PDB file of C-alpha atoms and ligand atoms in Angstrom:
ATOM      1  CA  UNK A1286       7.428 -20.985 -50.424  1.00 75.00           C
ATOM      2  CA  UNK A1287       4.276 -21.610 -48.204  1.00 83.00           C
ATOM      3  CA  UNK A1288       2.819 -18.929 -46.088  1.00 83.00           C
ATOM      4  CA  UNK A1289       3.957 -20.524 -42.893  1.00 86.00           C
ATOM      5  CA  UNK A1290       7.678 -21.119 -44.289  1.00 87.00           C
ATOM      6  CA  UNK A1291       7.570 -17.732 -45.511  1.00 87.00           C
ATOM      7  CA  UNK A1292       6.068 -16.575 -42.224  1.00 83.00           C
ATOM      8  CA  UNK A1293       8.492 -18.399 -40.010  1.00 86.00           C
ATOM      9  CA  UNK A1294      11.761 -17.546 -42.289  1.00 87.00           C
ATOM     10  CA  UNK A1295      11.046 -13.742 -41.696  1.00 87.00           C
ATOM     11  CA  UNK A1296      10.699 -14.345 -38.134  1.00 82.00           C
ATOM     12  CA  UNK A1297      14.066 -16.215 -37.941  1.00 84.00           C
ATOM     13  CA  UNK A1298      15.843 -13.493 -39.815  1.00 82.00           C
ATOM     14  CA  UNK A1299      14.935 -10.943 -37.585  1.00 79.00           C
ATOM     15  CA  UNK A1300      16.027 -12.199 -34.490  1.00 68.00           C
ATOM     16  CA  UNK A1301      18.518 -15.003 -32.694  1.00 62.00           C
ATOM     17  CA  UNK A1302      17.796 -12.900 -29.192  1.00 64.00           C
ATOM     18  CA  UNK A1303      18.024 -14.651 -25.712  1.00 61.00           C
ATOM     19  CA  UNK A1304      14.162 -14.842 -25.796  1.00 62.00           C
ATOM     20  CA  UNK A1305      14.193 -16.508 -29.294  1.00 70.00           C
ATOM     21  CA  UNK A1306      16.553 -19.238 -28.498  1.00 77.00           C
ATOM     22  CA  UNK A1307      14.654 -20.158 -25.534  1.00 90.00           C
ATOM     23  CA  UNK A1308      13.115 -23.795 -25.078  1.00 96.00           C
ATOM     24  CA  UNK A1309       9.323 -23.025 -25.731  1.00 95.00           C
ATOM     25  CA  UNK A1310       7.328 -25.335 -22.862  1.00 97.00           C
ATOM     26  CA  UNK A1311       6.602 -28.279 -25.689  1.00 98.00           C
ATOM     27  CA  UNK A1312      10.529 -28.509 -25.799  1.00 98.00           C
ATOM     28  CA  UNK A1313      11.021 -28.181 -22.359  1.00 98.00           C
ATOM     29  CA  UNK A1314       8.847 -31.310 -21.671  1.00 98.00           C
ATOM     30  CA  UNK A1315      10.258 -33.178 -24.882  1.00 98.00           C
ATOM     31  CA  UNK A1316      13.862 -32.408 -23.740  1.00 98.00           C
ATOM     32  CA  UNK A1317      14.205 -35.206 -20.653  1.00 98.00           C
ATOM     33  CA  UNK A1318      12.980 -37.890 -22.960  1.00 98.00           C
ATOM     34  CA  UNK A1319      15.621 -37.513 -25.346  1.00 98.00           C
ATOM     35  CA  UNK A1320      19.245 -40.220 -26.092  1.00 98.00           C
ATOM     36  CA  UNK A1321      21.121 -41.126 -28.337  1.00 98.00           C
ATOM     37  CA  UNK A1322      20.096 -40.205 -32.385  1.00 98.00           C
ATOM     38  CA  UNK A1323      17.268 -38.056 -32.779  1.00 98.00           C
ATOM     39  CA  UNK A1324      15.266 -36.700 -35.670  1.00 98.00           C
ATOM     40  CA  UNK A1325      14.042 -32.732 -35.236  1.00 98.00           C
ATOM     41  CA  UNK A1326      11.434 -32.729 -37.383  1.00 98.00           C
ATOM     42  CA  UNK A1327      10.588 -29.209 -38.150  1.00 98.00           C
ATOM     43  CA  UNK A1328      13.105 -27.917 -35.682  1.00 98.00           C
ATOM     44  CA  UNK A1329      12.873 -23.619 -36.387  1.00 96.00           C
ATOM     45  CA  UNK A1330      16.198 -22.426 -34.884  1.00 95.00           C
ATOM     46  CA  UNK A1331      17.288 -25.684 -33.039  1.00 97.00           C
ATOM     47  CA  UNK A1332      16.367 -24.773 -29.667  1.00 97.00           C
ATOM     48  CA  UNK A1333      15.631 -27.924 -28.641  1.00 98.00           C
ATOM     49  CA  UNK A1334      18.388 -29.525 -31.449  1.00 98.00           C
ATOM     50  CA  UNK A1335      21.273 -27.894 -29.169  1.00 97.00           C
ATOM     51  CA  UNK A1336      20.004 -28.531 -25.950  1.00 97.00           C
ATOM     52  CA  UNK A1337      19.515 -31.943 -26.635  1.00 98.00           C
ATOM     53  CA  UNK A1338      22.941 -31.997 -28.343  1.00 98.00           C
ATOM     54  CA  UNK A1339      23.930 -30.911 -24.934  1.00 97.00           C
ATOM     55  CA  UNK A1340      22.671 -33.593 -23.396  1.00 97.00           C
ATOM     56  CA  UNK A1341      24.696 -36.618 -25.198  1.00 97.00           C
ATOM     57  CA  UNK A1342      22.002 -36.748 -28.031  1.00 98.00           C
ATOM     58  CA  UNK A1343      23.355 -36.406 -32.096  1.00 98.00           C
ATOM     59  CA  UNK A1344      20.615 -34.439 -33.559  1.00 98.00           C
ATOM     60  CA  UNK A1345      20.026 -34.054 -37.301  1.00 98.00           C
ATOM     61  CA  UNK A1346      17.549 -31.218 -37.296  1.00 98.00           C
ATOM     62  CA  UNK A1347      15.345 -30.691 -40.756  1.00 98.00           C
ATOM     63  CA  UNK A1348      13.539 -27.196 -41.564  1.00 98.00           C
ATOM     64  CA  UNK A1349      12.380 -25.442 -44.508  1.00 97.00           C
ATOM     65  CA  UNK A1350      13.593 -21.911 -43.157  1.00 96.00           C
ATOM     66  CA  UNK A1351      16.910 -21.182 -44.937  1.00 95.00           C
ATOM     67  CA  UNK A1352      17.626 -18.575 -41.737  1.00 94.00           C
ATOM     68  CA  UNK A1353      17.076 -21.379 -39.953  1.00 95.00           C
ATOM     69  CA  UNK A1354      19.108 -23.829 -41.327  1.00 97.00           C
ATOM     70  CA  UNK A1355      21.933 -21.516 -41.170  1.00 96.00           C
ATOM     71  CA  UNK A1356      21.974 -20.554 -37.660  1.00 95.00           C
ATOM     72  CA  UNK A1357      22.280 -23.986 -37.141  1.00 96.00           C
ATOM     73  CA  UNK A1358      24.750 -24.571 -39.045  1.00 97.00           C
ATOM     74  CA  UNK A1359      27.036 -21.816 -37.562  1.00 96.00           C
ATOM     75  CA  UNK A1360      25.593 -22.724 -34.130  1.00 96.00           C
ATOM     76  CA  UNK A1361      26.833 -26.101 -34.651  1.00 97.00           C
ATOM     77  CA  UNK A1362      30.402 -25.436 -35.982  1.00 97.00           C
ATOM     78  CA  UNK A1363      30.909 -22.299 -33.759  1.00 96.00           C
ATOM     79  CA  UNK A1364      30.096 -24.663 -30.356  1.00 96.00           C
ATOM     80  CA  UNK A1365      31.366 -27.812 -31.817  1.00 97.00           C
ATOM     81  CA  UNK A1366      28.352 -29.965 -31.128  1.00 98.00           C
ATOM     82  CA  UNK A1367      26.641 -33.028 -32.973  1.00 98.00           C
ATOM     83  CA  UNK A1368      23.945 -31.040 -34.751  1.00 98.00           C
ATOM     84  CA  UNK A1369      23.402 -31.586 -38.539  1.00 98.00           C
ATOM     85  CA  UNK A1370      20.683 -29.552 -40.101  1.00 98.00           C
ATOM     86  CA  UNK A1371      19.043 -29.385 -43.477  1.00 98.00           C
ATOM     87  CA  UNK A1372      17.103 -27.442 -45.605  1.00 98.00           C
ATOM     88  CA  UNK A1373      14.170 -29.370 -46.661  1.00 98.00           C
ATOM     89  CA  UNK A1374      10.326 -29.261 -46.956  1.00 97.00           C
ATOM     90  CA  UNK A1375       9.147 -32.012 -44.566  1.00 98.00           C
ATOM     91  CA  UNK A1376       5.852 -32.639 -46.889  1.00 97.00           C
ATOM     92  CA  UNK A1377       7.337 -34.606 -48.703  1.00 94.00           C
ATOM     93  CA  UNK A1378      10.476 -36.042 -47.099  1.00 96.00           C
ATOM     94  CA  UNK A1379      11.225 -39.295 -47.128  1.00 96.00           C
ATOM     95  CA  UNK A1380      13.111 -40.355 -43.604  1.00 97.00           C
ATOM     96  CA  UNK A1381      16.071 -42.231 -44.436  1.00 95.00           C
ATOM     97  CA  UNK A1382      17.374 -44.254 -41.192  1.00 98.00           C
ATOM     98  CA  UNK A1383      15.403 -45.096 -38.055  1.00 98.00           C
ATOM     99  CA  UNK A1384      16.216 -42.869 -34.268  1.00 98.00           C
ATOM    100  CA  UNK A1385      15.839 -43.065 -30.800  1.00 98.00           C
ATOM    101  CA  UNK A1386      13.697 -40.344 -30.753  1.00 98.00           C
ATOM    102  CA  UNK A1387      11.664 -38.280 -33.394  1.00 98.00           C
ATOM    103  CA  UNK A1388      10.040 -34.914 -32.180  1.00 98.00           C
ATOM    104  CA  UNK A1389       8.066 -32.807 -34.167  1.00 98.00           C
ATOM    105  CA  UNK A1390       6.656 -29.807 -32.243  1.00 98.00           C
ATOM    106  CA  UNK A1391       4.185 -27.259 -34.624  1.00 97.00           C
ATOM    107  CA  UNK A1392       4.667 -28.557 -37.561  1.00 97.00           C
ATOM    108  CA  UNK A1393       2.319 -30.639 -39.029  1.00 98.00           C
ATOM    109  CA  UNK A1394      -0.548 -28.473 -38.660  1.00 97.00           C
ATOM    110  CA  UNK A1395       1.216 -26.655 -41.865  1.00 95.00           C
ATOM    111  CA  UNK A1396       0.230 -29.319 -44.244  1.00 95.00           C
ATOM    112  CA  UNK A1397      -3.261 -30.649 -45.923  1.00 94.00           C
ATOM    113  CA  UNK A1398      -4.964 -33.271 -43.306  1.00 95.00           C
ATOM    114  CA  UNK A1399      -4.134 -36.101 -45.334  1.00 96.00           C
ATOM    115  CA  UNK A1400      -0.293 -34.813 -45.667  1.00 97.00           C
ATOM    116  CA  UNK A1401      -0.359 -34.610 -42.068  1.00 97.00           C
ATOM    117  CA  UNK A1402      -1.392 -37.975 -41.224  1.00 98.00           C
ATOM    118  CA  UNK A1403       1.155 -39.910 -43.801  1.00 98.00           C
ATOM    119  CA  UNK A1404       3.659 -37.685 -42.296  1.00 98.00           C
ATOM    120  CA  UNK A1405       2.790 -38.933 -39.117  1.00 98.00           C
ATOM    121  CA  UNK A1406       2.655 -42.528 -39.812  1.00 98.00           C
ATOM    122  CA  UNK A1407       6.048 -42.117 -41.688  1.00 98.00           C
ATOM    123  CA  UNK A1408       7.858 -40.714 -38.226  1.00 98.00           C
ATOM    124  CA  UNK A1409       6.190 -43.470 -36.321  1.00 98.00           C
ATOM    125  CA  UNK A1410       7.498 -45.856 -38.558  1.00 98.00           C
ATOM    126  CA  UNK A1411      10.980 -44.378 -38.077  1.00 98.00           C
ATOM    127  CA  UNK A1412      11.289 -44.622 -34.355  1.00 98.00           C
ATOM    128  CA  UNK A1413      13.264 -47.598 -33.262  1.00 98.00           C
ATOM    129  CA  UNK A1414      11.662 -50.238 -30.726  1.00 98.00           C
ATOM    130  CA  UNK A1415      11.532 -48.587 -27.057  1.00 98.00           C
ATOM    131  CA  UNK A1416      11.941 -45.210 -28.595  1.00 98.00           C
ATOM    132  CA  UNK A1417      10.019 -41.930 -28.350  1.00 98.00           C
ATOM    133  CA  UNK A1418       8.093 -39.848 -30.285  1.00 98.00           C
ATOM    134  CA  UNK A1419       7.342 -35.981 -29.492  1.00 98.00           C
ATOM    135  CA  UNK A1420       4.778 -34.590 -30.838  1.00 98.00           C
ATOM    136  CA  UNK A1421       2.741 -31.426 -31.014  1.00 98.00           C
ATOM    137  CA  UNK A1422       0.065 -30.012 -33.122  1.00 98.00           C
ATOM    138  CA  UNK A1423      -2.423 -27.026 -32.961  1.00 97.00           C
ATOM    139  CA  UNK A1424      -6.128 -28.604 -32.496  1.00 97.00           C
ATOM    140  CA  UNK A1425      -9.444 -27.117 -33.197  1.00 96.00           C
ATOM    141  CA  UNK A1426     -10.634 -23.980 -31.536  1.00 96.00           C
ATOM    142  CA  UNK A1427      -7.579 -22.389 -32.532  1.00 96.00           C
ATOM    143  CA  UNK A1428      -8.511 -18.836 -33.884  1.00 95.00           C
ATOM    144  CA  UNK A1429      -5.686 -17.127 -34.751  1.00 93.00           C
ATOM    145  CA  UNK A1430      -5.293 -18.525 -38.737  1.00 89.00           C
ATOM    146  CA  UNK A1431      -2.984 -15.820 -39.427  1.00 86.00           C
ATOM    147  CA  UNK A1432       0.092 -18.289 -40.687  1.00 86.00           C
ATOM    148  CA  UNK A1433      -1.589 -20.447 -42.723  1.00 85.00           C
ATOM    149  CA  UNK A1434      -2.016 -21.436 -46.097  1.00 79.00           C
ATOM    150  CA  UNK A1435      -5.838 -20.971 -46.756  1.00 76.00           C
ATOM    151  CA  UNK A1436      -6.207 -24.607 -48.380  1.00 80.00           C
ATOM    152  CA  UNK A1437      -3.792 -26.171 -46.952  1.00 87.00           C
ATOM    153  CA  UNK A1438      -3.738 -26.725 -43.409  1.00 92.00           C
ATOM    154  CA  UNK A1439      -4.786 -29.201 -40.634  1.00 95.00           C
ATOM    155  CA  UNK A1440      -6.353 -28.576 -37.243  1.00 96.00           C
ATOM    156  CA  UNK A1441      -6.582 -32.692 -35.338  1.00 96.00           C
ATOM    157  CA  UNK A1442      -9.312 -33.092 -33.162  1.00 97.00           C
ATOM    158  CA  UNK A1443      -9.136 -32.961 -29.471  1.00 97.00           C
ATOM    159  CA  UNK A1444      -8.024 -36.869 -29.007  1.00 97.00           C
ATOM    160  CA  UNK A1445      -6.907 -37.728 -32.733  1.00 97.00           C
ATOM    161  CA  UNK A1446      -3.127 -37.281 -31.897  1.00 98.00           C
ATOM    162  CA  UNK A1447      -3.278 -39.503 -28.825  1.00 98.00           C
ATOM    163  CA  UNK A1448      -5.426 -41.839 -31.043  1.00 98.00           C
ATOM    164  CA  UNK A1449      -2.690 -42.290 -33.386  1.00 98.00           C
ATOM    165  CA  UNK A1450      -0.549 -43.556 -31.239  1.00 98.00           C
ATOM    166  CA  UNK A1451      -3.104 -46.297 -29.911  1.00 98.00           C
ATOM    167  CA  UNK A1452      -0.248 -49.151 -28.807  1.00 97.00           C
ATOM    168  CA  UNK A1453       2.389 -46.850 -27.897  1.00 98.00           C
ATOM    169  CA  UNK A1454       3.012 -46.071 -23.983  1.00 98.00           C
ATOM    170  CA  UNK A1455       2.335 -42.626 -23.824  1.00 98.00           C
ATOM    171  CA  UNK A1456       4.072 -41.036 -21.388  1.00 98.00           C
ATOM    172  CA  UNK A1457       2.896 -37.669 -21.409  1.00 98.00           C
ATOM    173  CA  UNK A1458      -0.731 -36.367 -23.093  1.00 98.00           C
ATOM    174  CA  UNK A1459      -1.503 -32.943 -22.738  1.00 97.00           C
ATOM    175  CA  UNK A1460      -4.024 -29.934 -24.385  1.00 98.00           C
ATOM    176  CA  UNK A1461      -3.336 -26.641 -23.581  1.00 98.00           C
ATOM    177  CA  UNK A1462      -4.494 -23.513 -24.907  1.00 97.00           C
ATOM    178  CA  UNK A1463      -2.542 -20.116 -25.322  1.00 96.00           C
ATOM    179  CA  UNK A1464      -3.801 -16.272 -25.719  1.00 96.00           C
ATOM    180  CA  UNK A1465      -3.353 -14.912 -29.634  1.00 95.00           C
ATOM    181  CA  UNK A1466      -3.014 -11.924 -31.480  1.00 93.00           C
ATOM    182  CA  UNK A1467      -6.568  -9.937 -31.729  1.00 92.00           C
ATOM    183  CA  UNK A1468      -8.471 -11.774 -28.703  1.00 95.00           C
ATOM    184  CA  UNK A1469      -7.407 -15.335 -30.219  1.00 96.00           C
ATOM    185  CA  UNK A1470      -6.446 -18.466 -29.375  1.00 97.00           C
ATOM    186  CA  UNK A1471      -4.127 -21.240 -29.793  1.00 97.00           C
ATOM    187  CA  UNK A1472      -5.219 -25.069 -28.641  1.00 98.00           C
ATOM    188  CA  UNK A1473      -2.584 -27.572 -28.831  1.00 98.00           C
ATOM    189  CA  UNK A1474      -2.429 -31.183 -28.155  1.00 98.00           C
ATOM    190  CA  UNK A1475       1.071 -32.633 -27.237  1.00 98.00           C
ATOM    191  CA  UNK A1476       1.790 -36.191 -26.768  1.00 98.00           C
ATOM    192  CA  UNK A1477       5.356 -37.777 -25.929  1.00 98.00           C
ATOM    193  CA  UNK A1478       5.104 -41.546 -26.349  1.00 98.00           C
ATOM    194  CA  UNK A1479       7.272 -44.837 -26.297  1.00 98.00           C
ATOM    195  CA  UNK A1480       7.288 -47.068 -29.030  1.00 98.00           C
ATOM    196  CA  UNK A1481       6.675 -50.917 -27.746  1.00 97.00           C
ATOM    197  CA  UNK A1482      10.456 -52.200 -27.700  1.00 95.00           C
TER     198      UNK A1482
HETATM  199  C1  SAM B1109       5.839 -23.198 -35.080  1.00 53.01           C
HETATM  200  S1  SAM B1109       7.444 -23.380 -35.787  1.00 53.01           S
HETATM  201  C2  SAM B1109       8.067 -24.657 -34.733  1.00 53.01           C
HETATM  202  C3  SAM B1109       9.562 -24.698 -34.679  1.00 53.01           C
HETATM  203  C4  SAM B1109      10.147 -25.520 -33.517  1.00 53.01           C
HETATM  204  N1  SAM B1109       9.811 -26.929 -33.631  1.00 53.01           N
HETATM  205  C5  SAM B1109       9.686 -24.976 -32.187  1.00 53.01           C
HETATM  206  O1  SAM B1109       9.051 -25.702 -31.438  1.00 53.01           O
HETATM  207  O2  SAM B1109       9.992 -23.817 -31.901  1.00 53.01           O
HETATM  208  C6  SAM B1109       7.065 -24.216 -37.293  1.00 53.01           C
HETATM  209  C7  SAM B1109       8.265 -24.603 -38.121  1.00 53.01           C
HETATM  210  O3  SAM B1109       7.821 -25.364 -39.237  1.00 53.01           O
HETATM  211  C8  SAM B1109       8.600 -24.989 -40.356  1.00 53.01           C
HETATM  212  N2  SAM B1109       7.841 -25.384 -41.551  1.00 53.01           N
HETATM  213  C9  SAM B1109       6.622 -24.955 -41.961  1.00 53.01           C
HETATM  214  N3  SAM B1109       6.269 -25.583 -43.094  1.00 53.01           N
HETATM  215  C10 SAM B1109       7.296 -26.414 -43.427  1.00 53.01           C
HETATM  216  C11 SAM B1109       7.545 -27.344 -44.477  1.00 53.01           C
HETATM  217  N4  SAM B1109       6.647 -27.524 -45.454  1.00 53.01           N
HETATM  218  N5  SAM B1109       8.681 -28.047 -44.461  1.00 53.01           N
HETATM  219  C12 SAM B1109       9.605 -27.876 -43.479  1.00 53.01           C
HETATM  220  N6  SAM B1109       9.428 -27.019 -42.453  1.00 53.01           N
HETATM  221  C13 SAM B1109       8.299 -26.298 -42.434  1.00 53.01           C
HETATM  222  C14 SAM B1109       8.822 -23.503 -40.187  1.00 53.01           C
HETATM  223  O4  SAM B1109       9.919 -23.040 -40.937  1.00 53.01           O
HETATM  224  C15 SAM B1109       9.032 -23.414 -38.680  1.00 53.01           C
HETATM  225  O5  SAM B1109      10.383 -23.572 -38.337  1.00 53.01           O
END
């Protein structure tokens, strides 16, 4: 187990409160996008699995936290809705059917850079025509380090995330930057884009 899984999978134990199960702001503007099948690529508790699910979507929902996984899994039976998650490690996962939307917010920050790039070409590749991709990353001049693997992680540039989807109609671009632990910081670049149809 990876620091960040490790990290994460404590976190999730401890707590399903109100506060945990809320929509973080990447979710919230993912979440209007969102029809028909979709791929939650790195989806922690399924916040944004369930309210999708909510919404008409069927959500399979992948995560390497085993708390995770099973929260879902009783959230799922317990309010009968169209959420199918799975325990797996996403760095090497291969994607076996093609969505209407794929979203992956903070996750692929967690692997080596050149993991996170073939990981990213591989979702691409696995949203249909006039489909959408979510996705979210922490950038550089992010300070606080504290969940990651010393060797093996991946802070994008500024504009490489918005590079990578040169072709696409992005539909939302954004950089923001958040308060940390000990007077740090985390910088994120989000991008929601359509694939050409
Ligand atoms: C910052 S959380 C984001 C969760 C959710 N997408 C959200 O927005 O709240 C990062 C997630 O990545 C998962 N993760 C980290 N490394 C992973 C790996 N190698 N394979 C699968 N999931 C991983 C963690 O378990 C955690 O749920």
């Amino acid at each position: 187990m990876t620091r960040s899984i490790e990290f994460f999978d404590q976190q999730f134990a401890r707590s399903a409160s109100a506060a945990a199960l809320a929509l973080n702001p990447f979710e919230t503007l993912a979440l209007p996008y969102l029809q028909g099948e979709v791929l939650d690529f790195g989806s922690g508790m399924g916040n944004l699995a369930f309210a999708a699910s909510r919404q008409g979507c069927r959500v399979t929902a992948l995560d390497a936290s085993q708390a995770a996984v099973a929260h879902m899994q009783q959230r799922a039976t317990a309010e009968a809705l169209p959420v199918r998650a799975e325990q797996a490690d996403l760095r090497q996962y291969p994607i076996g059917a093609d969505y209407d939307g794929i979203v992956s917010i903070g996750l692929l920050m967690f692997f080596d850079c050149a993991t996170a790039r073939k990981v990213l070409a591989e979702l691409q590749q696995h949203v249909r025509p006039g489909g959408i991709a979510a996705v979210n990353v922490l950038i550089e001049g992010t300070t606080y380090l504290d969940m990651f693997e010393p060797t093996e992680h991946c802070l994008f540039t500024a504009t490489e995330l918005q590079q990578h989807f040169a072709g696409w109609d992005i539909v939302q671009n954004e950089l923001s930057t958040f308060e940390a632990p000990s007077n740090t910081v985390k910088r994120f670049a989000t991008v929601i884009a359509r694939k050409p149809a």
